[in-house]
PDB file of C-alpha atoms in Angstrom:
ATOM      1  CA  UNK A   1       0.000   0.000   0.000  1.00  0.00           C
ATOM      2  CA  UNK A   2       1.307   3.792  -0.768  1.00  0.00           C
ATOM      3  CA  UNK A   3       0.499   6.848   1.465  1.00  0.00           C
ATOM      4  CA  UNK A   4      -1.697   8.036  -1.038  1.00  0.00           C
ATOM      5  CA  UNK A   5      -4.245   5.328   0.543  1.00  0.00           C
ATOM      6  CA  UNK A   6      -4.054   7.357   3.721  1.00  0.00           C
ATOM      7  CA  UNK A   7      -4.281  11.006   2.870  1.00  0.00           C
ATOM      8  CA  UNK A   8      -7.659  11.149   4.064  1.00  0.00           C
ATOM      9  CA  UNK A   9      -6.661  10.596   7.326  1.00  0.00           C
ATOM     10  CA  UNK A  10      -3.436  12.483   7.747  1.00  0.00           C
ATOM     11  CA  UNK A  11      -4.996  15.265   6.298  1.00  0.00           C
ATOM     12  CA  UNK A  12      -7.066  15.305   9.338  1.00  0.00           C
ATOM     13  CA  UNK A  13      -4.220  15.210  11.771  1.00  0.00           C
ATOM     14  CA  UNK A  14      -2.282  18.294   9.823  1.00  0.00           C
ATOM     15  CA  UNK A  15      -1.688  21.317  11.926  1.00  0.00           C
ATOM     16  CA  UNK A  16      -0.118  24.216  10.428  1.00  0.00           C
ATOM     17  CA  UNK A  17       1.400  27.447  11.384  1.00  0.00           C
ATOM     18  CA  UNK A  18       2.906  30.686   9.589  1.00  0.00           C
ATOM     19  CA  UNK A  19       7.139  30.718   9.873  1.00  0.00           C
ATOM     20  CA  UNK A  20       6.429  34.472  11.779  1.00  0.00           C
ATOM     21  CA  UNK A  21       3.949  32.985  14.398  1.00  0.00           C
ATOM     22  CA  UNK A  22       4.468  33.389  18.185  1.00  0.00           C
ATOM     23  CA  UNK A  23       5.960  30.598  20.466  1.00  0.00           C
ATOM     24  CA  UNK A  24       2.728  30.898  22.213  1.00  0.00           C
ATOM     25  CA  UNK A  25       0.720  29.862  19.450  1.00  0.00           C
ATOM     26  CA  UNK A  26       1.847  26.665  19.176  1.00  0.00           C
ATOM     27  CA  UNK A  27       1.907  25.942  22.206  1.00  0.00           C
ATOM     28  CA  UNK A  28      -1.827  26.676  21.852  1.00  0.00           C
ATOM     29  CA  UNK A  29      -1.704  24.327  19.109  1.00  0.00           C
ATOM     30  CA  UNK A  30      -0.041  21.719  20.949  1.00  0.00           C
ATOM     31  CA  UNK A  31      -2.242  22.138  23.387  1.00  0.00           C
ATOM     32  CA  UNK A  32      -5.227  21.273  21.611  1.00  0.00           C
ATOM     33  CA  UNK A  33      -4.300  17.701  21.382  1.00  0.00           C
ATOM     34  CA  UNK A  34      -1.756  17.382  18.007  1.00  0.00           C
ATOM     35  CA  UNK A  35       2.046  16.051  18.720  1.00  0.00           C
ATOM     36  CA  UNK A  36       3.120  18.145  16.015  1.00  0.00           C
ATOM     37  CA  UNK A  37       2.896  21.150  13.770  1.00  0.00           C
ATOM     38  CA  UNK A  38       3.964  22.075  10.926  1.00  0.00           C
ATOM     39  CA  UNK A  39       5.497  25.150   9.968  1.00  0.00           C
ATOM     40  CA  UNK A  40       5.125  27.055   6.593  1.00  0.00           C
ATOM     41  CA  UNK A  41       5.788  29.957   4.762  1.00  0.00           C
ATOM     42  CA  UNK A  42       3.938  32.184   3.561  1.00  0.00           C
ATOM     43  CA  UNK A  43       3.937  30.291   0.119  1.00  0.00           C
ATOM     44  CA  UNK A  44       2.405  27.094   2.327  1.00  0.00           C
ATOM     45  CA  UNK A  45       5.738  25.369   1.914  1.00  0.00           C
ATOM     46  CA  UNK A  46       6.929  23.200   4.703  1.00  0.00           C
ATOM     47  CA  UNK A  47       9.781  24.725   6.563  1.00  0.00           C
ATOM     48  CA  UNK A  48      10.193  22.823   9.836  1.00  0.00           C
ATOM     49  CA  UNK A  49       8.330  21.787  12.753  1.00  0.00           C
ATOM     50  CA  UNK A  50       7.404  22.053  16.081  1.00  0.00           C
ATOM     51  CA  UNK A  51       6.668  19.394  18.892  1.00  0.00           C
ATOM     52  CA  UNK A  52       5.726  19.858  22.174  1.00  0.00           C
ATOM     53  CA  UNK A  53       9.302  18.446  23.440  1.00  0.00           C
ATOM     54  CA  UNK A  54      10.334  21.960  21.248  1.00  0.00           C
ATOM     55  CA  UNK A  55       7.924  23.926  23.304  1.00  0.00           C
ATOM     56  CA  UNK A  56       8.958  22.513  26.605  1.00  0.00           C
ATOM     57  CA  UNK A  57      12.490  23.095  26.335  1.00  0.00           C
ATOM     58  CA  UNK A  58      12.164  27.111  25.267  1.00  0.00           C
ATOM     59  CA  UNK A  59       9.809  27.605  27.845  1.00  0.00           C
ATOM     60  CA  UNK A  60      11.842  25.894  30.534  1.00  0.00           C
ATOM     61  CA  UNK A  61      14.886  28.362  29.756  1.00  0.00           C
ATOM     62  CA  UNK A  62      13.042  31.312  28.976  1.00  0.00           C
ATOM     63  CA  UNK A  63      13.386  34.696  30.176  1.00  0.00           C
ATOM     64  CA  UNK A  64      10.932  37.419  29.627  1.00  0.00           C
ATOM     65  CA  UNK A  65       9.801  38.368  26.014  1.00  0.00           C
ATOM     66  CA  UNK A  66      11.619  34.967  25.269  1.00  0.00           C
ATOM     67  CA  UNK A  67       8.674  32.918  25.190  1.00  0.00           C
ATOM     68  CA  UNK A  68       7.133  35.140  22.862  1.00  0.00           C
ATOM     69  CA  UNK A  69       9.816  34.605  20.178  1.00  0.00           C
ATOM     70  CA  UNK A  70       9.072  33.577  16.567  1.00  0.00           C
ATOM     71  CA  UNK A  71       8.383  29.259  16.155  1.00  0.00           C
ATOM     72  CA  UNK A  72      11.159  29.584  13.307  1.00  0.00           C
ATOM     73  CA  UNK A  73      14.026  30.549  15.439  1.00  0.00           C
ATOM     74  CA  UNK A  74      13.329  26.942  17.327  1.00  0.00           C
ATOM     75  CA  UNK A  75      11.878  24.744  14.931  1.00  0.00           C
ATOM     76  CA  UNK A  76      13.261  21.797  13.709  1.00  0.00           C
ATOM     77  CA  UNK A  77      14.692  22.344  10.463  1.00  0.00           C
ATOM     78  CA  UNK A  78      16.230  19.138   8.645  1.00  0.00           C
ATOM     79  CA  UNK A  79      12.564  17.630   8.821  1.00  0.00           C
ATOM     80  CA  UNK A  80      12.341  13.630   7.718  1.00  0.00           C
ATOM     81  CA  UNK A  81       9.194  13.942   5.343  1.00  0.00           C
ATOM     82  CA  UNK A  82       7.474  11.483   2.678  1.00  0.00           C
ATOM     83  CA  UNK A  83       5.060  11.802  -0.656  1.00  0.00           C
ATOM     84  CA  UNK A  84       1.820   9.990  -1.438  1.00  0.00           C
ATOM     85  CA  UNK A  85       3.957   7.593  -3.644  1.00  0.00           C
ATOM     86  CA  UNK A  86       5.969   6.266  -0.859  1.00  0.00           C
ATOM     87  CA  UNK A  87       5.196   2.737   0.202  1.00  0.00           C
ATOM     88  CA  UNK A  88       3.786   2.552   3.336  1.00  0.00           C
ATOM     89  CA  UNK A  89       6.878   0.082   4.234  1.00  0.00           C
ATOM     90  CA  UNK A  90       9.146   2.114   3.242  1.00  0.00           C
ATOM     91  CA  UNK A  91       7.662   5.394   5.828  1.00  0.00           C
ATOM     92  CA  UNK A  92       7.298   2.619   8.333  1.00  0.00           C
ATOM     93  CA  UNK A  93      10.796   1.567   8.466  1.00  0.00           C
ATOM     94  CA  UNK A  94      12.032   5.009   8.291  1.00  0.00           C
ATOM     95  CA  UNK A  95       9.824   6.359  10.946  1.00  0.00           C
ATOM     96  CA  UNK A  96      11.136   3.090  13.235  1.00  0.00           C
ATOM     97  CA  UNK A  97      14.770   4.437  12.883  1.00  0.00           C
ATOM     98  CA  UNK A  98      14.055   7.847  13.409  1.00  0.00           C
ATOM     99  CA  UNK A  99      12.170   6.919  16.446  1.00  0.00           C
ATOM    100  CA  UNK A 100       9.328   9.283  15.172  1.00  0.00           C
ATOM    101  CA  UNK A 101       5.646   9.113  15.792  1.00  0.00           C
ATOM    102  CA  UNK A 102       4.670  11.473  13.294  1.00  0.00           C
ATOM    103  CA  UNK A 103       5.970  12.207   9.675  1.00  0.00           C
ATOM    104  CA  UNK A 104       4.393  14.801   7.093  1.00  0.00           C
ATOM    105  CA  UNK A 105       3.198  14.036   3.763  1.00  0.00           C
ATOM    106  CA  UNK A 106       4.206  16.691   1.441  1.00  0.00           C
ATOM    107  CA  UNK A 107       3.363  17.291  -2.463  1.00  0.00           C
ATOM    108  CA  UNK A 108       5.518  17.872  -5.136  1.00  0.00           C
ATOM    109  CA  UNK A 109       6.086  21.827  -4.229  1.00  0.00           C
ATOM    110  CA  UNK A 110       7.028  20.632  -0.284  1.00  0.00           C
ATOM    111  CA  UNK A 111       3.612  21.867   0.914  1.00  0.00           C
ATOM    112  CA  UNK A 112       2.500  19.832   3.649  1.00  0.00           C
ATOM    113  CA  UNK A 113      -0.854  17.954   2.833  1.00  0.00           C
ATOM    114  CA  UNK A 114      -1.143  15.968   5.686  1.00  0.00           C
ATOM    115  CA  UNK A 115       0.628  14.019   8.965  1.00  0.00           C
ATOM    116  CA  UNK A 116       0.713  10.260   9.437  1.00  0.00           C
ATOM    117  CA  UNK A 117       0.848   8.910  12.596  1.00  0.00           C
ATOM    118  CA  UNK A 118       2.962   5.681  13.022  1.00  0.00           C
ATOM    119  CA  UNK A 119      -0.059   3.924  14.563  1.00  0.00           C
ATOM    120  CA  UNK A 120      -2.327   4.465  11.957  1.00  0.00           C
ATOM    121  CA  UNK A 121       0.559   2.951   9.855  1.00  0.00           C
ATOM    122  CA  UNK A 122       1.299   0.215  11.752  1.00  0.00           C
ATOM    123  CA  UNK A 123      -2.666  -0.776  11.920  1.00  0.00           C
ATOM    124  CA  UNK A 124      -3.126  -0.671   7.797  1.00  0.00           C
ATOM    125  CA  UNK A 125       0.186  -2.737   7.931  1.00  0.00           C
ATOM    126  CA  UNK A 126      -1.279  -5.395  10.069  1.00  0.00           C
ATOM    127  CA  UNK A 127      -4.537  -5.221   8.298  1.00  0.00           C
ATOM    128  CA  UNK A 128      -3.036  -5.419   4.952  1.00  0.00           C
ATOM    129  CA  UNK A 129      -0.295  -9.136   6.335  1.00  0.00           C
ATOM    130  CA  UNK A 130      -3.712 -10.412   7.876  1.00  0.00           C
ATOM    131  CA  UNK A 131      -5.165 -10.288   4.803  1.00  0.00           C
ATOM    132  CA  UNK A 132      -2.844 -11.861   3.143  1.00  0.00           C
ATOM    133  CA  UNK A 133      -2.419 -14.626   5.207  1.00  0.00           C
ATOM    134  CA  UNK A 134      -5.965 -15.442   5.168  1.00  0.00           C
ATOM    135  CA  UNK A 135      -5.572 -15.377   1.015  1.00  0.00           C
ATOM    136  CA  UNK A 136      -2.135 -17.997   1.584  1.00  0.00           C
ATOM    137  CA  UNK A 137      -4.959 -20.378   3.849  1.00  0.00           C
ATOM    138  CA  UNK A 138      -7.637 -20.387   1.917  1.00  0.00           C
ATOM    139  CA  UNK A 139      -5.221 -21.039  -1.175  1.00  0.00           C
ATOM    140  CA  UNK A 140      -3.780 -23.897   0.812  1.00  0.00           C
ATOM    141  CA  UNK A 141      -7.247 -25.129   1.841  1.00  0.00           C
ATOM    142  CA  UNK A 142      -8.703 -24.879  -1.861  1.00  0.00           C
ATOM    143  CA  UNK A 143      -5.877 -26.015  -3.844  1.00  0.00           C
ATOM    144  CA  UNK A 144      -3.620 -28.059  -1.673  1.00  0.00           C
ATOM    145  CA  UNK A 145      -4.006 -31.912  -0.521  1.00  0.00           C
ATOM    146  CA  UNK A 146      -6.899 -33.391  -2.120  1.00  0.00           C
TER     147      UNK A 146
END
């Protein structure tokens, strides 16, 4: 299966922000219940992104208008990403050595269209070797030792 077969879904779970915004907005963001958020500029192209672990960490040295300072100056920059033609195996196994729980979808012009979540991954994964195997019994049943 290809990300493509998800977009539906990780469009739902995109969060975006402007390059310019305030710390404190996504924190609000955060807040709200997504792990992550992307950051774009103002052409909607994905620049980096912010996690809550980001958040956390300015906020526990800041000092005065600090915490007010723009998401860009502390968002993650060299951002792991993947397309609607990557195989779902392929994101997968990336996201497992990465150690992520979230990776973007992007188009062709880097604009974020959506966030996958390694669960939902790992559950079309299963779905799709459970299906199989029940295709390799009933193959086995059907066609083998009559």
């Amino acid at each position: 299966m290809f990300v493509e077969g998800m977009l539906d879904a990780a469009h739902k779970k995109l969060v975006t922000i402007g390059d310019d915004a305030k710390l404190i907005d996504a924190a609000k963001l955060l807040s709200s219940g997504t792990d992550l958020v992307v950051v774009c500029d103002r052409d909607g192209a994905l620049q980096g992104i912010i996690t809550k672990t980001d958040v956390v960490r300015q906020i526990s040295l800041c000092q005065g208008a600090t915490c007010m300072c723009p998401v860009s100056t502390l968002m993650t920059r060299n951002v792991a990403m993947c397309r609607a033609a990557d195989r779902l195996q392929d994101v997968s196994k990336l996201m497992k050595e990465l150690h992520f729980k979230n990776i973007p979808v992007v188009d062709g012009n880097n604009r974020p269209i959506g966030v996958l979540t390694a669960r939902e991954v790992l559950r079309i994964l299963l779905s799709d070797a459970e299906y199989e195997e029940a295709q390799i019994i009933d193959y086995v049943k059907g066609f083998g030792y009559r």
